[in-house]
Amino acid sequence: MSLTGFTSPEWFLLLLVAGLLVVGYVLAQRSRRRRTLRFANLALLERVGASRQGLVRHVPAALLIVAVILLTTALAGPTAEQKVPRNRATVMLVIDVSLSMEAADISPNRLVAAQRSATSFVQGMTPGVNIGVVSFAGTASVLVPPTTDRKAPIDAIKNLELAESTATGEGIFAALQSIESFSAVVGGPSGPPPARIVLMADGKQVSPTENMNDPRGAFTAARAAEEAGVPISTIAFGTSHGTVEIEGRTYPVEVDDVAMEQIAEISGGQYYKAESGGQLNEVYEDLGEQIGYEIKKADASKPWLALGTLALIAGAGASLFIGQRLP
């Protein structure tokens, strides 16, 4: 029941008619009473008055006036903000598959937990959203270009394999190139669909160098994403006490929260931190709400129309029951 954002407020002029009906009804009742008192037998009128309906006789007129007000409001076209599924959007999931994702600080390990959450994210995404998948370690690979088919991204996520090194910038650049190619194909009169990158990583960039401002570094890629109008939502996944064992040696694999937050800030996206599989699920659910739906002004006249129609029917029924006639 919304009373905002009317598309045709000029229909409210009909409320003047409702006001005139009220005034006319009151005047008609007073005139009728004067005529009754002038010509009726007062003794008989007093005996009959005990059985009169009193205020009940005004119910049909009141209902009909309420119906006019409700139907007028419906004609004015009230609108309300509603969450509706997007019918055009592109999302690239960029997933870190470096060896640090084998850390078991998140059960059963970071990679398996990430696969489960990302799969649920894809399955729950609205049909109009195109989803692509990029994996990166020392290099980046576009596993699935943007598509509304859900099976291909899910299969790609399930088949992720670990590799050495972490080239975060390469992963972002690969996603941007895939978005650009897809947008060039599907862009129409309204332009390409809005796009976003969801970057999930757990470690520091080590390739091509640890310098995030390297020409192929993560910060450089984030600036390219900002210029392209593609925000990056980053998920720092893991804890500060994660370790992996490589060739008999144990290495700490602490999450680089600072870098992930800066990537999001540079690109105009949002930063998330997840230290458990449950938290990661919550992050993906939040992203699914943001990406899969949008808030739009929608028609909200139906409740007013329904109530106005019911009031009109009730008024007619009350008139027949009380006065044995239609008004």
Tab-separated table of C-alpha atoms in Angstrom:
chain	number	residue	atom	x	y	z
A	1	MET	CA	0.000	0.000	0.000
A	2	SER	CA	2.120	2.860	-1.298
A	3	LEU	CA	1.263	6.560	-1.203
A	4	THR	CA	4.345	7.838	-3.034
A	5	GLY	CA	5.646	8.313	-6.548
A	6	PHE	CA	2.342	8.818	-8.335
A	7	THR	CA	2.589	8.595	-12.111
A	8	SER	CA	-0.724	10.411	-12.797
A	9	PRO	CA	-1.456	12.642	-9.792
A	10	GLU	CA	-3.953	14.687	-11.829
A	11	TRP	CA	-6.503	11.939	-11.133
A	12	PHE	CA	-6.674	13.207	-7.547
A	13	LEU	CA	-8.943	15.979	-8.896
A	14	LEU	CA	-11.656	13.334	-8.714
A	15	LEU	CA	-11.475	13.656	-4.927
A	16	LEU	CA	-13.339	16.923	-5.423
A	17	VAL	CA	-16.191	14.812	-6.768
A	18	ALA	CA	-16.047	12.671	-3.636
A	19	GLY	CA	-16.213	15.824	-1.519
A	20	LEU	CA	-19.194	17.101	-3.501
A	21	LEU	CA	-20.908	13.745	-3.041
A	22	VAL	CA	-20.478	14.020	0.744
A	23	VAL	CA	-21.861	17.563	0.779
A	24	GLY	CA	-24.744	16.579	-1.501
A	25	TYR	CA	-25.589	13.579	0.647
A	26	VAL	CA	-25.648	15.647	3.855
A	27	LEU	CA	-27.865	18.301	2.236
A	28	ALA	CA	-30.189	15.642	0.843
A	29	GLN	CA	-30.574	14.060	4.286
A	30	ARG	CA	-31.383	17.387	5.914
A	31	SER	CA	-33.920	18.238	3.213
A	32	ARG	CA	-35.541	14.851	3.586
A	33	ARG	CA	-35.812	15.284	7.365
A	34	ARG	CA	-37.483	18.695	6.982
A	35	ARG	CA	-40.048	17.304	4.534
A	36	THR	CA	-40.737	14.362	6.839
A	37	LEU	CA	-41.317	16.591	9.848
A	38	ARG	CA	-43.613	18.902	7.885
A	39	PHE	CA	-45.985	16.332	6.423
A	40	ALA	CA	-45.774	13.250	8.692
A	41	ASN	CA	-48.115	12.298	11.541
A	42	LEU	CA	-45.841	12.985	14.513
A	43	ALA	CA	-47.462	10.388	16.772
A	44	LEU	CA	-47.068	7.711	14.117
A	45	LEU	CA	-43.543	8.886	13.307
A	46	GLU	CA	-42.550	8.517	16.958
A	47	ARG	CA	-43.794	4.909	17.084
A	48	VAL	CA	-42.085	3.971	13.813
A	49	GLY	CA	-38.838	5.758	14.731
A	50	ALA	CA	-38.018	3.103	17.315
A	51	SER	CA	-37.499	0.581	14.527
A	52	ARG	CA	-35.492	2.826	12.217
A	53	GLN	CA	-31.913	1.834	11.466
A	54	GLY	CA	-30.353	5.063	12.708
A	55	LEU	CA	-26.726	5.492	11.568
A	56	VAL	CA	-26.799	2.129	9.805
A	57	ARG	CA	-28.745	3.666	6.925
A	58	HIS	CA	-25.677	5.794	6.082
A	59	VAL	CA	-23.388	2.755	5.628
A	60	PRO	CA	-24.069	2.254	1.863
A	61	ALA	CA	-23.307	5.885	1.068
A	62	ALA	CA	-20.138	5.820	3.228
A	63	LEU	CA	-18.891	2.679	1.500
A	64	LEU	CA	-19.513	4.119	-1.949
A	65	ILE	CA	-17.626	7.310	-1.088
A	66	VAL	CA	-14.722	5.249	0.300
A	67	ALA	CA	-14.749	3.247	-2.945
A	68	VAL	CA	-14.467	6.470	-4.964
A	69	ILE	CA	-11.458	7.564	-2.869
A	70	LEU	CA	-9.705	4.193	-3.180
A	71	LEU	CA	-10.305	3.893	-6.926
A	72	THR	CA	-9.118	7.476	-7.442
A	73	THR	CA	-5.885	6.630	-5.634
A	74	ALA	CA	-5.448	3.612	-7.914
A	75	LEU	CA	-5.986	5.767	-11.012
A	76	ALA	CA	-3.293	8.186	-9.773
A	77	GLY	CA	-0.770	5.374	-10.246
A	78	PRO	CA	1.074	4.928	-6.941
A	79	THR	CA	4.492	3.318	-7.228
A	80	ALA	CA	6.740	1.560	-4.729
A	81	GLU	CA	10.338	0.408	-4.637
A	82	GLN	CA	10.523	-3.299	-5.344
A	83	LYS	CA	13.397	-5.737	-5.661
A	84	VAL	CA	13.297	-7.237	-9.149
A	85	PRO	CA	15.682	-9.700	-10.841
A	86	ARG	CA	18.184	-8.160	-13.224
A	87	ASN	CA	17.687	-9.136	-16.823
A	88	ARG	CA	21.117	-7.860	-17.978
A	89	ALA	CA	24.395	-8.155	-16.072
A	90	THR	CA	27.822	-9.771	-16.360
A	91	VAL	CA	29.785	-11.254	-13.467
A	92	MET	CA	33.288	-12.715	-13.685
A	93	LEU	CA	34.336	-14.943	-10.805
A	94	VAL	CA	38.120	-14.673	-10.439
A	95	ILE	CA	39.371	-17.419	-8.123
A	96	ASP	CA	42.844	-17.859	-6.675
A	97	VAL	CA	44.174	-21.424	-7.148
A	98	SER	CA	47.689	-20.861	-5.827
A	99	LEU	CA	49.183	-23.509	-3.529
A	100	SER	CA	48.238	-21.480	-0.464
A	101	MET	CA	44.615	-22.468	-1.126
A	102	GLU	CA	45.530	-25.924	0.190
A	103	ALA	CA	45.774	-24.525	3.734
A	104	ALA	CA	43.495	-26.369	6.158
A	105	ASP	CA	42.806	-23.450	8.480
A	106	ILE	CA	39.346	-23.547	6.898
A	107	SER	CA	37.824	-27.014	6.827
A	108	PRO	CA	38.471	-29.139	4.833
A	109	ASN	CA	40.780	-26.645	3.099
A	110	ARG	CA	40.491	-23.215	1.550
A	111	LEU	CA	40.010	-24.433	-2.018
A	112	VAL	CA	37.217	-26.921	-1.261
A	113	ALA	CA	35.371	-24.383	0.902
A	114	ALA	CA	35.730	-21.806	-1.872
A	115	GLN	CA	34.431	-24.259	-4.472
A	116	ARG	CA	31.352	-25.043	-2.399
A	117	SER	CA	30.475	-21.405	-1.778
A	118	ALA	CA	31.136	-20.305	-5.353
A	119	THR	CA	28.973	-23.158	-6.650
A	120	SER	CA	26.084	-22.092	-4.420
A	121	PHE	CA	26.554	-18.513	-5.632
A	122	VAL	CA	26.263	-19.570	-9.279
A	123	GLN	CA	23.262	-21.813	-8.607
A	124	GLY	CA	21.407	-19.024	-6.809
A	125	MET	CA	22.083	-16.286	-9.355
A	126	THR	CA	19.090	-14.917	-11.261
A	127	PRO	CA	18.660	-16.214	-14.842
A	128	GLY	CA	19.413	-12.903	-16.560
A	129	VAL	CA	22.952	-12.644	-15.182
A	130	ASN	CA	25.839	-13.894	-17.341
A	131	ILE	CA	28.528	-15.610	-15.285
A	132	GLY	CA	32.115	-16.350	-16.300
A	133	VAL	CA	34.985	-18.003	-14.422
A	134	VAL	CA	38.687	-17.146	-14.332
A	135	SER	CA	41.275	-19.041	-12.315
A	136	PHE	CA	44.750	-17.741	-11.609
A	137	ALA	CA	47.981	-18.875	-10.036
A	138	GLY	CA	51.208	-18.028	-11.883
A	139	THR	CA	49.087	-17.286	-14.956
A	140	ALA	CA	45.400	-16.687	-15.534
A	141	SER	CA	42.951	-18.796	-17.523
A	142	VAL	CA	39.444	-17.911	-18.662
A	143	LEU	CA	37.729	-21.203	-17.903
A	144	VAL	CA	34.249	-20.062	-18.911
A	145	PRO	CA	33.356	-16.841	-20.760
A	146	PRO	CA	30.193	-15.019	-19.600
A	147	THR	CA	27.107	-17.168	-20.116
A	148	THR	CA	23.619	-17.659	-18.705
A	149	ASP	CA	24.253	-21.412	-18.731
A	150	ARG	CA	24.859	-22.449	-15.125
A	151	LYS	CA	26.328	-25.902	-15.763
A	152	ALA	CA	29.548	-24.709	-17.424
A	153	PRO	CA	30.629	-22.357	-14.585
A	154	ILE	CA	29.728	-24.955	-11.940
A	155	ASP	CA	31.730	-27.654	-13.715
A	156	ALA	CA	34.697	-25.284	-14.069
A	157	ILE	CA	34.597	-24.433	-10.355
A	158	LYS	CA	34.427	-28.108	-9.354
A	159	ASN	CA	37.465	-28.913	-11.523
A	160	LEU	CA	39.780	-26.175	-10.237
A	161	GLU	CA	43.356	-27.350	-9.732
A	162	LEU	CA	46.130	-25.830	-7.652
A	163	ALA	CA	49.302	-24.395	-9.183
A	164	GLU	CA	52.336	-22.408	-8.119
A	165	SER	CA	52.625	-18.636	-7.684
A	166	THR	CA	49.986	-15.891	-7.414
A	167	ALA	CA	49.408	-13.458	-10.289
A	168	THR	CA	46.438	-11.464	-9.004
A	169	GLY	CA	46.817	-8.746	-11.629
A	170	GLU	CA	46.757	-11.295	-14.447
A	171	GLY	CA	43.513	-12.707	-13.109
A	172	ILE	CA	41.872	-9.273	-13.133
A	173	PHE	CA	43.194	-8.422	-16.611
A	174	ALA	CA	41.885	-11.734	-17.975
A	175	ALA	CA	38.440	-11.016	-16.521
A	176	LEU	CA	38.408	-7.508	-17.992
A	177	GLN	CA	39.331	-8.820	-21.433
A	178	SER	CA	36.573	-11.430	-21.258
A	179	ILE	CA	34.034	-8.775	-20.230
A	180	GLU	CA	35.152	-6.479	-23.061
A	181	SER	CA	34.841	-9.247	-25.663
A	182	PHE	CA	31.424	-10.288	-24.391
A	183	SER	CA	30.145	-6.698	-24.238
A	184	ALA	CA	31.215	-6.071	-27.832
A	185	VAL	CA	29.019	-8.973	-28.945
A	186	VAL	CA	25.894	-8.384	-26.851
A	187	GLY	CA	25.908	-4.589	-26.650
A	188	GLY	CA	22.803	-3.095	-28.299
A	189	PRO	CA	21.077	0.297	-28.401
A	190	SER	CA	21.076	0.365	-24.607
A	191	GLY	CA	24.785	-0.434	-24.455
A	192	PRO	CA	26.531	-3.431	-22.892
A	193	PRO	CA	25.169	-4.921	-19.678
A	194	PRO	CA	26.684	-3.681	-16.407
A	195	ALA	CA	29.606	-5.817	-15.315
A	196	ARG	CA	31.375	-6.701	-12.084
A	197	ILE	CA	34.348	-8.800	-11.058
A	198	VAL	CA	34.234	-10.913	-7.906
A	199	LEU	CA	37.837	-11.607	-6.871
A	200	MET	CA	38.502	-14.245	-4.238
A	201	ALA	CA	42.103	-14.674	-3.129
A	202	ASP	CA	44.024	-15.643	-0.019
A	203	GLY	CA	47.599	-14.607	-0.617
A	204	LYS	CA	49.942	-11.893	-1.697
A	205	GLN	CA	50.771	-11.268	-5.311
A	206	VAL	CA	54.145	-12.811	-6.166
A	207	SER	CA	54.025	-12.721	-9.962
A	208	PRO	CA	55.192	-10.922	-12.032
A	209	THR	CA	56.698	-9.241	-8.928
A	210	GLU	CA	55.531	-8.334	-5.456
A	211	ASN	CA	55.113	-4.757	-6.673
A	212	MET	CA	51.330	-4.310	-6.900
A	213	ASN	CA	51.884	-1.254	-9.128
A	214	ASP	CA	53.778	-3.280	-11.699
A	215	PRO	CA	52.314	-2.826	-15.230
A	216	ARG	CA	50.717	-6.263	-14.807
A	217	GLY	CA	50.171	-5.918	-11.072
A	218	ALA	CA	46.925	-6.021	-9.117
A	219	PHE	CA	46.714	-2.271	-8.431
A	220	THR	CA	47.350	-1.465	-12.102
A	221	ALA	CA	44.620	-3.934	-13.059
A	222	ALA	CA	42.284	-2.381	-10.491
A	223	ARG	CA	42.826	1.048	-12.038
A	224	ALA	CA	42.073	-0.422	-15.470
A	225	ALA	CA	38.854	-1.876	-14.054
A	226	GLU	CA	37.891	1.514	-12.627
A	227	GLU	CA	38.475	3.153	-16.021
A	228	ALA	CA	36.321	0.486	-17.679
A	229	GLY	CA	33.535	1.036	-15.151
A	230	VAL	CA	33.847	-2.488	-13.756
A	231	PRO	CA	33.966	-2.522	-9.931
A	232	ILE	CA	35.805	-5.360	-8.226
A	233	SER	CA	34.272	-6.967	-5.168
A	234	THR	CA	37.172	-8.585	-3.316
A	235	ILE	CA	36.966	-11.449	-0.835
A	236	ALA	CA	39.996	-12.005	1.388
A	237	PHE	CA	39.589	-15.669	2.245
A	238	GLY	CA	41.558	-17.359	5.005
A	239	THR	CA	43.037	-16.690	8.422
A	240	SER	CA	46.284	-15.249	9.746
A	241	HIS	CA	47.496	-18.654	10.940
A	242	GLY	CA	47.137	-20.707	7.751
A	243	THR	CA	50.045	-22.884	6.664
A	244	VAL	CA	50.851	-25.242	3.794
A	245	GLU	CA	53.422	-27.991	3.481
A	246	ILE	CA	55.483	-28.038	0.297
A	247	GLU	CA	58.216	-30.647	-0.219
A	248	GLY	CA	58.402	-31.348	3.473
A	249	ARG	CA	58.627	-27.739	4.564
A	250	THR	CA	55.873	-25.718	6.249
A	251	TYR	CA	55.140	-22.228	4.960
A	252	PRO	CA	52.848	-19.613	6.525
A	253	VAL	CA	50.151	-18.351	4.151
A	254	GLU	CA	48.629	-15.302	5.796
A	255	VAL	CA	45.875	-13.500	3.923
A	256	ASP	CA	46.838	-10.119	2.438
A	257	ASP	CA	43.827	-8.173	3.718
A	258	VAL	CA	45.364	-4.786	3.013
A	259	ALA	CA	45.984	-5.435	-0.673
A	260	MET	CA	42.522	-6.931	-1.215
A	261	GLU	CA	40.883	-3.940	0.432
A	262	GLN	CA	42.918	-1.534	-1.713
A	263	ILE	CA	41.983	-3.360	-4.912
A	264	ALA	CA	38.316	-2.932	-4.059
A	265	GLU	CA	38.788	0.719	-3.135
A	266	ILE	CA	40.727	1.578	-6.314
A	267	SER	CA	38.157	-0.071	-8.587
A	268	GLY	CA	35.104	1.307	-6.793
A	269	GLY	CA	34.018	-2.063	-5.458
A	270	GLN	CA	33.462	-3.548	-2.002
A	271	TYR	CA	35.823	-5.448	0.268
A	272	TYR	CA	34.834	-8.541	2.241
A	273	LYS	CA	36.731	-10.747	4.659
A	274	ALA	CA	35.868	-14.381	5.285
A	275	GLU	CA	37.678	-16.521	7.854
A	276	SER	CA	35.405	-19.545	7.616
A	277	GLY	CA	33.259	-21.413	5.146
A	278	GLY	CA	30.143	-20.005	6.822
A	279	GLN	CA	31.379	-16.429	6.478
A	280	LEU	CA	32.235	-17.052	2.841
A	281	ASN	CA	28.695	-18.307	2.226
A	282	GLU	CA	27.331	-15.128	3.795
A	283	VAL	CA	29.557	-12.976	1.590
A	284	TYR	CA	28.414	-14.743	-1.556
A	285	GLU	CA	24.766	-14.475	-0.464
A	286	ASP	CA	25.184	-10.735	0.024
A	287	LEU	CA	26.841	-10.399	-3.371
A	288	GLY	CA	24.059	-12.457	-4.932
A	289	GLU	CA	21.484	-10.009	-3.580
A	290	GLN	CA	23.445	-7.017	-4.871
A	291	ILE	CA	24.258	-8.442	-8.291
A	292	GLY	CA	21.185	-10.504	-9.053
A	293	TYR	CA	18.581	-7.920	-8.091
A	294	GLU	CA	17.982	-4.218	-8.468
A	295	ILE	CA	15.579	-1.784	-6.861
A	296	LYS	CA	13.066	-0.296	-9.279
A	297	LYS	CA	9.920	1.766	-9.072
A	298	ALA	CA	7.033	-0.566	-9.804
A	299	ASP	CA	3.283	-0.105	-10.097
A	300	ALA	CA	1.564	-0.360	-6.707
A	301	SER	CA	-2.017	0.431	-7.708
A	302	LYS	CA	-3.350	-3.123	-7.503
A	303	PRO	CA	-4.078	-3.115	-3.718
A	304	TRP	CA	-5.942	0.203	-4.035
A	305	LEU	CA	-7.912	-1.110	-7.011
A	306	ALA	CA	-8.805	-4.311	-5.158
A	307	LEU	CA	-9.932	-2.486	-2.009
A	308	GLY	CA	-11.906	0.058	-4.048
A	309	THR	CA	-13.706	-2.706	-5.916
A	310	LEU	CA	-14.517	-4.531	-2.662
A	311	ALA	CA	-15.811	-1.309	-1.090
A	312	LEU	CA	-17.993	-0.701	-4.165
A	313	ILE	CA	-19.447	-4.214	-3.992
A	314	ALA	CA	-19.992	-3.902	-0.236
A	315	GLY	CA	-21.740	-0.561	-0.712
A	316	ALA	CA	-24.105	-1.974	-3.314
A	317	GLY	CA	-24.811	-5.022	-1.141
A	318	ALA	CA	-25.436	-2.890	1.947
A	319	SER	CA	-27.829	-0.684	-0.023
A	320	LEU	CA	-29.863	-3.697	-1.132
A	321	PHE	CA	-29.903	-5.198	2.369
A	322	ILE	CA	-30.725	-1.997	4.258
A	323	GLY	CA	-32.797	-0.001	1.791
A	324	GLN	CA	-33.992	-2.792	-0.541
A	325	ARG	CA	-32.675	-0.837	-3.505
A	326	LEU	CA	-29.474	0.120	-5.251
A	327	PRO	CA	-28.186	3.613	-4.511
